[in-house]
Coordinates of C-alpha atoms in Angstrom, one line a residue:
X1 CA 125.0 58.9 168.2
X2 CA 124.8 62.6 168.9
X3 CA 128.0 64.8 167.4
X4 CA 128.6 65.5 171.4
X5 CA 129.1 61.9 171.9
X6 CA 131.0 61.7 168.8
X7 CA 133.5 64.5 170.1
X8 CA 133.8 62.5 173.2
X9 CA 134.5 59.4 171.3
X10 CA 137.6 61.0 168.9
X11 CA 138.6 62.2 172.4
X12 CA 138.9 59.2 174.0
X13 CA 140.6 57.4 170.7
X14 CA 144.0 60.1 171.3
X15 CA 145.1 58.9 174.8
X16 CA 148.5 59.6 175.1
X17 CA 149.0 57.1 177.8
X18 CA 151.0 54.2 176.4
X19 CA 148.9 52.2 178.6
X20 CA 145.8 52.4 177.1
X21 CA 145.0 49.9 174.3
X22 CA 142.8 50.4 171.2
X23 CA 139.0 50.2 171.8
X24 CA 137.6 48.8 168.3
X25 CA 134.2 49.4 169.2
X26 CA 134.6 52.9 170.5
X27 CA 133.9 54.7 167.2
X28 CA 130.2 54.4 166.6
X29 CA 128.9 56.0 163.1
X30 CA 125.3 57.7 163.6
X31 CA 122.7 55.8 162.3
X32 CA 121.0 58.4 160.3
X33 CA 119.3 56.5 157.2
X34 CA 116.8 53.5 158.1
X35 CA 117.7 50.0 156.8
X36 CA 115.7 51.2 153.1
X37 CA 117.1 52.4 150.2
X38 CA 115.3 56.0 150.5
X39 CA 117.5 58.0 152.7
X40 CA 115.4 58.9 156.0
X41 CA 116.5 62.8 158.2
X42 CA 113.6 62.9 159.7
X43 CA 114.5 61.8 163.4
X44 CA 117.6 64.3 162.2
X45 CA 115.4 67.0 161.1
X46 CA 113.2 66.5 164.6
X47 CA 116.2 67.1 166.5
X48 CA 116.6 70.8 165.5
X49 CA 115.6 73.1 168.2
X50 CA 116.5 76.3 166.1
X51 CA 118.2 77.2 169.0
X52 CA 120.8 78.8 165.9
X53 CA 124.4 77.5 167.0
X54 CA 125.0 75.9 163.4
X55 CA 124.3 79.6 161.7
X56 CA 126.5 81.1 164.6
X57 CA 129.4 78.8 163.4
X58 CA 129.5 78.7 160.3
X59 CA 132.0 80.2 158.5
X60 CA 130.6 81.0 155.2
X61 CA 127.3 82.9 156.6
X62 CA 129.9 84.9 158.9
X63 CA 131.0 86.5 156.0
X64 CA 128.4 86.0 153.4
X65 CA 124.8 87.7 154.3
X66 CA 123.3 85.9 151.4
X67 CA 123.9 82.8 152.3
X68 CA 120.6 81.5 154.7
X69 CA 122.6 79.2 156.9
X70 CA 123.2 75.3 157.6
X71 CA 119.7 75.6 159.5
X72 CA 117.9 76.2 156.4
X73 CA 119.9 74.2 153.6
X74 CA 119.4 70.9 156.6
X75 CA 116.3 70.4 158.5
X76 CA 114.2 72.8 157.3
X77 CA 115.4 72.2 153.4
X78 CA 114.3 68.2 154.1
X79 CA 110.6 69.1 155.9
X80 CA 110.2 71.0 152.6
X81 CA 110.8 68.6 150.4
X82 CA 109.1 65.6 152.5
X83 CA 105.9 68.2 151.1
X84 CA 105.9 67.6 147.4
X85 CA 108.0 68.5 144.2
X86 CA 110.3 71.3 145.8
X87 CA 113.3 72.5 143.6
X88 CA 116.7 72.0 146.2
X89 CA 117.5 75.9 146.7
X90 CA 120.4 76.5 144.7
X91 CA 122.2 78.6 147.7
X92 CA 123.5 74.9 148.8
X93 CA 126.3 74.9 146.4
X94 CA 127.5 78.1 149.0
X95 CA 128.0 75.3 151.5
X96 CA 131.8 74.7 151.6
X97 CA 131.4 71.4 153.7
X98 CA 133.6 72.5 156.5
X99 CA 131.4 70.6 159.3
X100 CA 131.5 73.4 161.2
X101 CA 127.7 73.1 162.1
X102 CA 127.9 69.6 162.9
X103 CA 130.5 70.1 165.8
X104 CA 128.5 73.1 167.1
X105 CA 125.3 71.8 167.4
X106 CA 124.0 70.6 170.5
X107 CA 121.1 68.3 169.1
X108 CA 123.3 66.1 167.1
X109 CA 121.3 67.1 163.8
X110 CA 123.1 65.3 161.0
X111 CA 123.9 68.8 159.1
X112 CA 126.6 67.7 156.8
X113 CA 124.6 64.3 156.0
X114 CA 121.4 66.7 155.2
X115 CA 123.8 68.8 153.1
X116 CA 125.0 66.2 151.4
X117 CA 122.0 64.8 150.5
X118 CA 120.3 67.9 149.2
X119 CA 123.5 68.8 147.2
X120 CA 123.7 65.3 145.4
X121 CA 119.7 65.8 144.5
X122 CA 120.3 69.1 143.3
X123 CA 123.5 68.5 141.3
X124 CA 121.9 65.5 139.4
X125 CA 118.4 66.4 139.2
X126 CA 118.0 70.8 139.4
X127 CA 121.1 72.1 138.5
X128 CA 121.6 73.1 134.6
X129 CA 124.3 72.5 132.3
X130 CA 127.1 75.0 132.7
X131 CA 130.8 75.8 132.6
X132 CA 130.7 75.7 136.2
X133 CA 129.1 72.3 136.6
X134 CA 131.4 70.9 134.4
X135 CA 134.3 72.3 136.1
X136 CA 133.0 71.1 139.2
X137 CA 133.1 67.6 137.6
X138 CA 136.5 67.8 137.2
X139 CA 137.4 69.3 140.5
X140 CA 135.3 66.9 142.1
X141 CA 137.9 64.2 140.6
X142 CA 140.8 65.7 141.5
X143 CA 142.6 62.3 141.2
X144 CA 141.7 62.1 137.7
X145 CA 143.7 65.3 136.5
X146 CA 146.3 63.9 139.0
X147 CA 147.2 61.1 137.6
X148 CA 147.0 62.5 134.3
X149 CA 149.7 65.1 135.4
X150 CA 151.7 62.2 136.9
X151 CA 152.9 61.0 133.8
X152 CA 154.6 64.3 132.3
X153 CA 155.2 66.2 135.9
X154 CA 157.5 68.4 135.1
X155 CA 155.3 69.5 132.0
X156 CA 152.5 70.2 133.8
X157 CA 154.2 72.1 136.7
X158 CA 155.5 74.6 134.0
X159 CA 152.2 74.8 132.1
X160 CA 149.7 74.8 134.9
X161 CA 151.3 77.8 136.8
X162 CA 152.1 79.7 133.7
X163 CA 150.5 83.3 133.4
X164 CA 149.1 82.8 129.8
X165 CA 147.6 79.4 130.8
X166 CA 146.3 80.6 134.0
X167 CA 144.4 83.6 132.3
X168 CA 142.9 81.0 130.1
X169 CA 141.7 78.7 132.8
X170 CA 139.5 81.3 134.6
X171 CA 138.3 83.0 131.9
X172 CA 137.0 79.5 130.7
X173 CA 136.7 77.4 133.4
X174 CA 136.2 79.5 135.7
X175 CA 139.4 78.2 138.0
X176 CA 140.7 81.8 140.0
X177 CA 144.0 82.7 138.2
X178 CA 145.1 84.3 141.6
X179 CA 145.6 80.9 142.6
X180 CA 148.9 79.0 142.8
X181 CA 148.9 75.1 141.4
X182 CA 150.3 72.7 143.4
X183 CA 153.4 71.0 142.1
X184 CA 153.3 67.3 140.8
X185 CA 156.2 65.5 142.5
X186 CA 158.5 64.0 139.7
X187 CA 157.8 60.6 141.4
X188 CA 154.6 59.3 143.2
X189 CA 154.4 57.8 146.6
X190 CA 153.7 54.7 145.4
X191 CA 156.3 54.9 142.7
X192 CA 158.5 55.6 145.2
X193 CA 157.2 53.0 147.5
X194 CA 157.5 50.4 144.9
X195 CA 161.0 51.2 143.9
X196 CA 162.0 50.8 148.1
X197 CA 160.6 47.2 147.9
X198 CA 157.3 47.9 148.5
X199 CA 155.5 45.6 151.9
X200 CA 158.7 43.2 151.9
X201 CA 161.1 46.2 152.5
X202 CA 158.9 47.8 155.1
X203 CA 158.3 44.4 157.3
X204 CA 161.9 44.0 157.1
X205 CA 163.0 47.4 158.2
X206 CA 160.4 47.6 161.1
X207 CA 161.7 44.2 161.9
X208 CA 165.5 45.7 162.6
X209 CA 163.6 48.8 164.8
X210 CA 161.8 46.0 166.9
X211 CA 165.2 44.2 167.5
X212 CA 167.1 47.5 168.5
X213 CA 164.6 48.1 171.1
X214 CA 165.4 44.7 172.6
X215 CA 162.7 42.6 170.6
X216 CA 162.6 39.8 168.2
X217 CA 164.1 39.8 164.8
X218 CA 160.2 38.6 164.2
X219 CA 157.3 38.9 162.1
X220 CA 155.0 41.1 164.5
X221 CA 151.0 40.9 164.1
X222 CA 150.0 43.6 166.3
X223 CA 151.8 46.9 165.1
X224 CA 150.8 46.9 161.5
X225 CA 149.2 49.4 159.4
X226 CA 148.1 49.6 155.6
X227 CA 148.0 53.4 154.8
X228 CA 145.5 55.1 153.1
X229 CA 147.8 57.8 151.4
X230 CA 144.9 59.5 149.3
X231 CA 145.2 62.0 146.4
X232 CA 147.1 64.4 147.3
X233 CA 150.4 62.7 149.3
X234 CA 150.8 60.3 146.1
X235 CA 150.8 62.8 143.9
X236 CA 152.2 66.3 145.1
X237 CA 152.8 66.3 149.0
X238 CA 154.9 62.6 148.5
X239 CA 157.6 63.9 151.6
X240 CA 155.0 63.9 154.1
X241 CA 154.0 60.3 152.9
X242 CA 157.9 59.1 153.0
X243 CA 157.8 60.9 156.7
X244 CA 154.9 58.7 157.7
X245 CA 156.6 55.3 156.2
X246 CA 159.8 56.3 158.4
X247 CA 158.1 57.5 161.7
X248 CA 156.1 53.8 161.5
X249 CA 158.8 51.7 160.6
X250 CA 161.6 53.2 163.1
X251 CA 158.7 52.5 165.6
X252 CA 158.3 48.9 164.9
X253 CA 155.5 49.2 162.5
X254 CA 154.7 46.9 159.4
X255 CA 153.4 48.8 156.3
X256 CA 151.0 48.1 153.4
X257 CA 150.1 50.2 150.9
X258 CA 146.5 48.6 149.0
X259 CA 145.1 49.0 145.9
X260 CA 143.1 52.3 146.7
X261 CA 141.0 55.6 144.9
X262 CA 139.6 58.5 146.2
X263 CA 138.3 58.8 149.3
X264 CA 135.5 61.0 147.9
X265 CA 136.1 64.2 149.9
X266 CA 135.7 66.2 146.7
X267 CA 133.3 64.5 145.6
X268 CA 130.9 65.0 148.5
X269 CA 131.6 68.5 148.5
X270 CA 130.7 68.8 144.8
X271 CA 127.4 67.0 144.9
X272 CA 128.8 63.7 143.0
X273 CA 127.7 61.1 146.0
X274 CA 127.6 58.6 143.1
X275 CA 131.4 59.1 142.0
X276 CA 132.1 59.3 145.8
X277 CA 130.4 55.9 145.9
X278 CA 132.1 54.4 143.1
X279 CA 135.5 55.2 144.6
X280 CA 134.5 53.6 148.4
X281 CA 133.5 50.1 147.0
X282 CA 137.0 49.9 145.9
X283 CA 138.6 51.5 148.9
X284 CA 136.2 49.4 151.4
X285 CA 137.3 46.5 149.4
X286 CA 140.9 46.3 149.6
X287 CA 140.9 47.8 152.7
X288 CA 138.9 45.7 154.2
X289 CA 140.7 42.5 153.4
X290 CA 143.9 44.1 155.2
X291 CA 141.2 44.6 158.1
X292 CA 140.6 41.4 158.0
X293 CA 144.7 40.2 157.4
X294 CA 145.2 42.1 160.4
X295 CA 145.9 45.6 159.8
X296 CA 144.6 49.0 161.2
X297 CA 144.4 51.5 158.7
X298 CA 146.2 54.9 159.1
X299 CA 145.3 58.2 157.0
X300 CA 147.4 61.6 157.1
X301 CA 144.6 63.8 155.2
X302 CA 142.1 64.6 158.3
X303 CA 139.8 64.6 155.1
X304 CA 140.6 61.0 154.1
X305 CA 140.5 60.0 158.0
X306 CA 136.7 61.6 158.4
X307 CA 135.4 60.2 154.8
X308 CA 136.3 56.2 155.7
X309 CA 135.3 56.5 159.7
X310 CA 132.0 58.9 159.1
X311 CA 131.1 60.0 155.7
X312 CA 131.0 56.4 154.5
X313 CA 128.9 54.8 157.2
X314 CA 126.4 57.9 157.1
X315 CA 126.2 58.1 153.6
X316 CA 126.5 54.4 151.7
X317 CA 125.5 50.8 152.5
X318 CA 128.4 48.7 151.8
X319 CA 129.4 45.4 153.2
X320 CA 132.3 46.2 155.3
X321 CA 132.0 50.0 156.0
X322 CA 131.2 49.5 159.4
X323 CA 135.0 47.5 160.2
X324 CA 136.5 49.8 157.9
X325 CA 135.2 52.9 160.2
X326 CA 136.2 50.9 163.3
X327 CA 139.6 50.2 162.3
X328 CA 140.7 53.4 160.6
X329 CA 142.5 56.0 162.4
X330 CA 144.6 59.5 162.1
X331 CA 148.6 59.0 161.6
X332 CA 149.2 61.0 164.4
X333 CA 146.5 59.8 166.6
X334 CA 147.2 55.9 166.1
X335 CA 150.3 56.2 167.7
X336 CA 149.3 58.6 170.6
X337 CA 147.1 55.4 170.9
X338 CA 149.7 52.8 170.9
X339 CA 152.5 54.5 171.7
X340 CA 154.6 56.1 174.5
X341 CA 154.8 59.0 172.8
X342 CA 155.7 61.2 175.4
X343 CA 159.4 59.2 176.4
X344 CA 160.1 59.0 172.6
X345 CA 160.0 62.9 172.5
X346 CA 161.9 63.0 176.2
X347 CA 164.9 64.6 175.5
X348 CA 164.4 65.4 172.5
X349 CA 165.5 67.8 170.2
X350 CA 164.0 69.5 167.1
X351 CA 166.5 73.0 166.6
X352 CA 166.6 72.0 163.1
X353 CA 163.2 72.7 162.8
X354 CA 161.5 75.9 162.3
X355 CA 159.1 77.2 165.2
X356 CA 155.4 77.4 163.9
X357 CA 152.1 77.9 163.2
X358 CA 150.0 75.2 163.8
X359 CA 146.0 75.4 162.5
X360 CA 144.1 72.5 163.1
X361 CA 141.5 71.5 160.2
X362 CA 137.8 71.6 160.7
X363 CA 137.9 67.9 160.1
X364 CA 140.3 67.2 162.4
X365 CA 138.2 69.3 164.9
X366 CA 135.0 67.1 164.0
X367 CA 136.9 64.0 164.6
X368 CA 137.8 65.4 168.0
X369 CA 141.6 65.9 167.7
X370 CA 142.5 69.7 166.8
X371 CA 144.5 70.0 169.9
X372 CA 146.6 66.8 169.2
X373 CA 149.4 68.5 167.3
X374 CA 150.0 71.1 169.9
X375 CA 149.8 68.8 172.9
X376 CA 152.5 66.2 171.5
X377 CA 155.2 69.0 170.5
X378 CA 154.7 71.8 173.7
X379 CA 157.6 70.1 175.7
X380 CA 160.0 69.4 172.7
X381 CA 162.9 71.6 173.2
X382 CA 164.4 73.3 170.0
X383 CA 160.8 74.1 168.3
X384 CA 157.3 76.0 169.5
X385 CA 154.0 75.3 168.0
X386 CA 152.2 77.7 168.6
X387 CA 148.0 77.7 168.0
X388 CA 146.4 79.6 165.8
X389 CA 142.9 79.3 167.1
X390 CA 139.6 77.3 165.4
X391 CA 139.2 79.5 163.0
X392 CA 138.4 78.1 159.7
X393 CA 141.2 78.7 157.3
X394 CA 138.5 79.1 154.3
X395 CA 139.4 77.1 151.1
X396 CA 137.7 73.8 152.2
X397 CA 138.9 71.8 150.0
X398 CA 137.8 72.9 146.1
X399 CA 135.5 75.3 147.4
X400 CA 138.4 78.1 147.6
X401 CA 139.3 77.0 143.8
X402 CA 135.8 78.2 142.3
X403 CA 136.1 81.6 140.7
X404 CA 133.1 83.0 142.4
X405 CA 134.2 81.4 145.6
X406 CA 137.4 83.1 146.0
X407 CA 136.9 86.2 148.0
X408 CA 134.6 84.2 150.2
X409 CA 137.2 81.9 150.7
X410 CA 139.9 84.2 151.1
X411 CA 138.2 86.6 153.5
X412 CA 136.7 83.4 155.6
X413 CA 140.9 82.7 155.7
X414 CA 141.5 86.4 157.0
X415 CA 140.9 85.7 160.7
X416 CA 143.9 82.6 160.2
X417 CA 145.9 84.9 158.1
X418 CA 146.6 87.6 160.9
X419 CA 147.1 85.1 164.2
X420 CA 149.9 83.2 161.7
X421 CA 151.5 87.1 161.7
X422 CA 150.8 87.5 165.3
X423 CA 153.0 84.8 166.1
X424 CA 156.7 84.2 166.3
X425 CA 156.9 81.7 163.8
X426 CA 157.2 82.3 160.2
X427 CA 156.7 78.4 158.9
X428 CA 153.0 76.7 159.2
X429 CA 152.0 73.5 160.2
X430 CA 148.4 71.5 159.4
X431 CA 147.3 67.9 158.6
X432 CA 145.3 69.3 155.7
X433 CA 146.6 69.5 152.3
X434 CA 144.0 72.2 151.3
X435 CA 144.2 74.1 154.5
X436 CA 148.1 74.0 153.7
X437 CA 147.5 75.3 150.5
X438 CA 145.5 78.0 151.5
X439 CA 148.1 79.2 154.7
X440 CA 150.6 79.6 151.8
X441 CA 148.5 81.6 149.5
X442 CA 147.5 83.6 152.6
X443 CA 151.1 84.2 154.2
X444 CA 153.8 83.5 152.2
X445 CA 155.1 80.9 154.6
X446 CA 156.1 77.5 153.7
X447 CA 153.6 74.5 155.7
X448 CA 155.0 71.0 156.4
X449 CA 152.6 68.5 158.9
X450 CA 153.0 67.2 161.9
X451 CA 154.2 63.8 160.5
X452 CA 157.4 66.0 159.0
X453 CA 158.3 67.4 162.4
X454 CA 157.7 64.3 164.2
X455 CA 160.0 62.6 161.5
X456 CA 162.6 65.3 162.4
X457 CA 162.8 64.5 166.3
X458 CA 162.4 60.6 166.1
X459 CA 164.7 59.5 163.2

């Protein structure tokens, strides 16, 4: 499937007619290996016309004239290597992984599966032992340190973003000390879930919604969900999890939380494919058997969303991957989907909410839904949202957490910087944890998501 189709595809998936029912079978991954084990680009690399539109997009090469491209580090990177023993060039660890060049191109080449590829083989088998590599280890396992931090939160909130400590860290690791750590809630999602009474509360609660609408007091077996919460709404950004549980439940909607690990973003980005693959046979595993108990699963990282429905397929051959792909879904788009959104929000009201500025991810862009925030809110009275353009905001991730990455990062963020300023709105809004990371740093404003303001006017 070509990356136009796949645009058309995510399109289709964020009807906002009530009407229209879920299509299963309308998210197709691109068959880009063969049915061996030895990874196959060619049809990918043949696809590249050099026509340059993946060079034109890409953010890092806009501000970085060393870096040769995604046309280089993708198809013509693989017809090099198809020759003989050629070292990967180590200019693909300049790749931030933003997927820029896959939504531009017109040819469908499979840039970020080429990328991938290349930076896994080079990480592994090229590049030497360093300080940097190791840091990238950790980085790479972000939930790792997270959990670690999870059991003394409050500790580690003082120590991480202390001045002394933070000094340290970049003269050693190599970690920017210009850089702001994100605080460790003092209780995880899943603490927190567990503590509420966990799947029993949650069928019960939606249970009571159903019945104020005018339905049974009954179990229901089409509107549940199991949520993929990921990393970084467990452990730091819990509110926007608790604002997904209420918006679902107060809607009707069943909730399971499964057993669950990384969903390998980092770890793709970083060049460890085989963490990243270690982490999916868990997550394609318990997943799938809510699949397969009746359950759609729902994501609020447009990361997390991307790496189950396209990373995975393209990148690993596990049973199940394929369901898992079908079935899984953005918070946000899943009920435009399913739900009349537009007469919950009539009449509506969100004054209590600030007005702001809303950038849509690059991975919410590749999965075809950047506009989705902006479409939902523009007639809710009390609040603007106001679109900051497809800029990329530049952090990507860990990318933007790399010493010698930071003033590429930073002045790839400009551009996002200045329309936030040019706008009325001094509060941000984006589904990305990173991205929301990275609009603080660069503004001073305080970022909630979607999910938060769609809490706000429906509960």
């Amino acid at each position: 499937m070509s990356d136009t189709q796949r645009g058309d595809t995510a399109t289709d998936r964020t009807e906002t007619d009530a009407d229209v029912e879920s299509d299963e079978e309308g998210y197709e991954p691109r068959d880009v290996f063969d049915s061996t084990t030895e990874m196959d680009l060619r049809a990918g690399a043949d696809n590249c016309t050099k026509v340059g539109t993946c060079d034109a997009e890409c953010p890092v090469a806009e501000v970085n004239d060393d870096f040769p491209g995604p046309q280089f580090q993708g198809p013509e990177q693989w017809r090099l290597s198809q020759k003989g023993e050629v070292e990967i060039d180590d200019s693909i660890t300049e790749c931030s992984n933003c997927l820029q060049c896959d939504s531009g191109c017109p040819s469908g080449v499979p840039f970020s599966e080429m990328h991938n590829t290349a930076r896994a083989k080079y990480v592994l088998e090229d590049q030497p032992l360093s300080i940097k590599k190791i840091r990238n280890r950790i980085l790479a396992n972000y939930r790792t340190s997270a959990w670690l931090a999870s059991k003394l939160p409050r500790t580690a909130n003082f120590f991480m973003n202390n001045g002394a400590v933070r000094w340290l860290m970049e003269k050693t690791m190599k970690i920017p000390s210009e850089r702001e750590f994100p605080e460790f809630a003092t209780q995880t999602f899943r603490e927190w879930w567990a503590e509420r009474g966990g799947e029993a509360t949650s069928k019960e609660r939606a249970r009571e919604a159903r019945a104020e609408r005018g339905g049974a007091h009954v179990q229901s077996d089409e509107k549940r969900i199991a949520y993929f919460h990921g990393c970084y709404s467990n452990y730091n950004t819990t509110q926007v999890a608790k604002a997904m549980v209420r918006v679902y439940e107060s809607l009707g909607y069943e909730i399971t939380v499964p057993k669950q690990k990384c969903s390998g973003t980092p770890m793709f980005a970083n060049g460890r494919v085989d963490d990243a693959r270690r982490h999916a046979k868990v997550n394609v595993e318990h997943l799938g058997n809510a699949i397969e108990d009746g359950y759609d699963v729902i994501c609020t990282c447009s990361s997390c969303s991307l790496a189950l429905r396209q990373e995975y397929p393209d990148l690993f051959d596990l049973e199940g991957i394929d369901e898992l792909a079908a079935h899984t879904y953005d918070a946000m788009e899943y009920l435009r989907i399913h739900e009349d959104l537009e007469a919950e929000l009539a009449g509506a009201n969100a004054e209590e909410f600030p007005d702001v500025a809303y950038h849509a991810p690059c991975h919410s862009r590749n999965q075809g839904l950047g506009r989705q925030a902006v479409e939902l809110f523009e007639d809710v009275e009390g609040v603007t949202v106001t679109d900051v353009g497809d800029s990329c905001s530049g952090i990507s991730g860990t990318y933007g957490w790399k010493s010698e990455k930071y003033e590429t990062s930073m002045e790839i963020g400009e551009e996002m910087f200045e329309h936030m300023e040019e706008t009325d709105a001094e509060h941000g809004m984006t589904e990305c944890p990173t991205c929301s990371m990275q609009m603080e740093h660069g503004t001073g404003y305080e970022i909630s998501h979607p999910m938060q303001l769609l809490e706000t006017v429906l509960t």
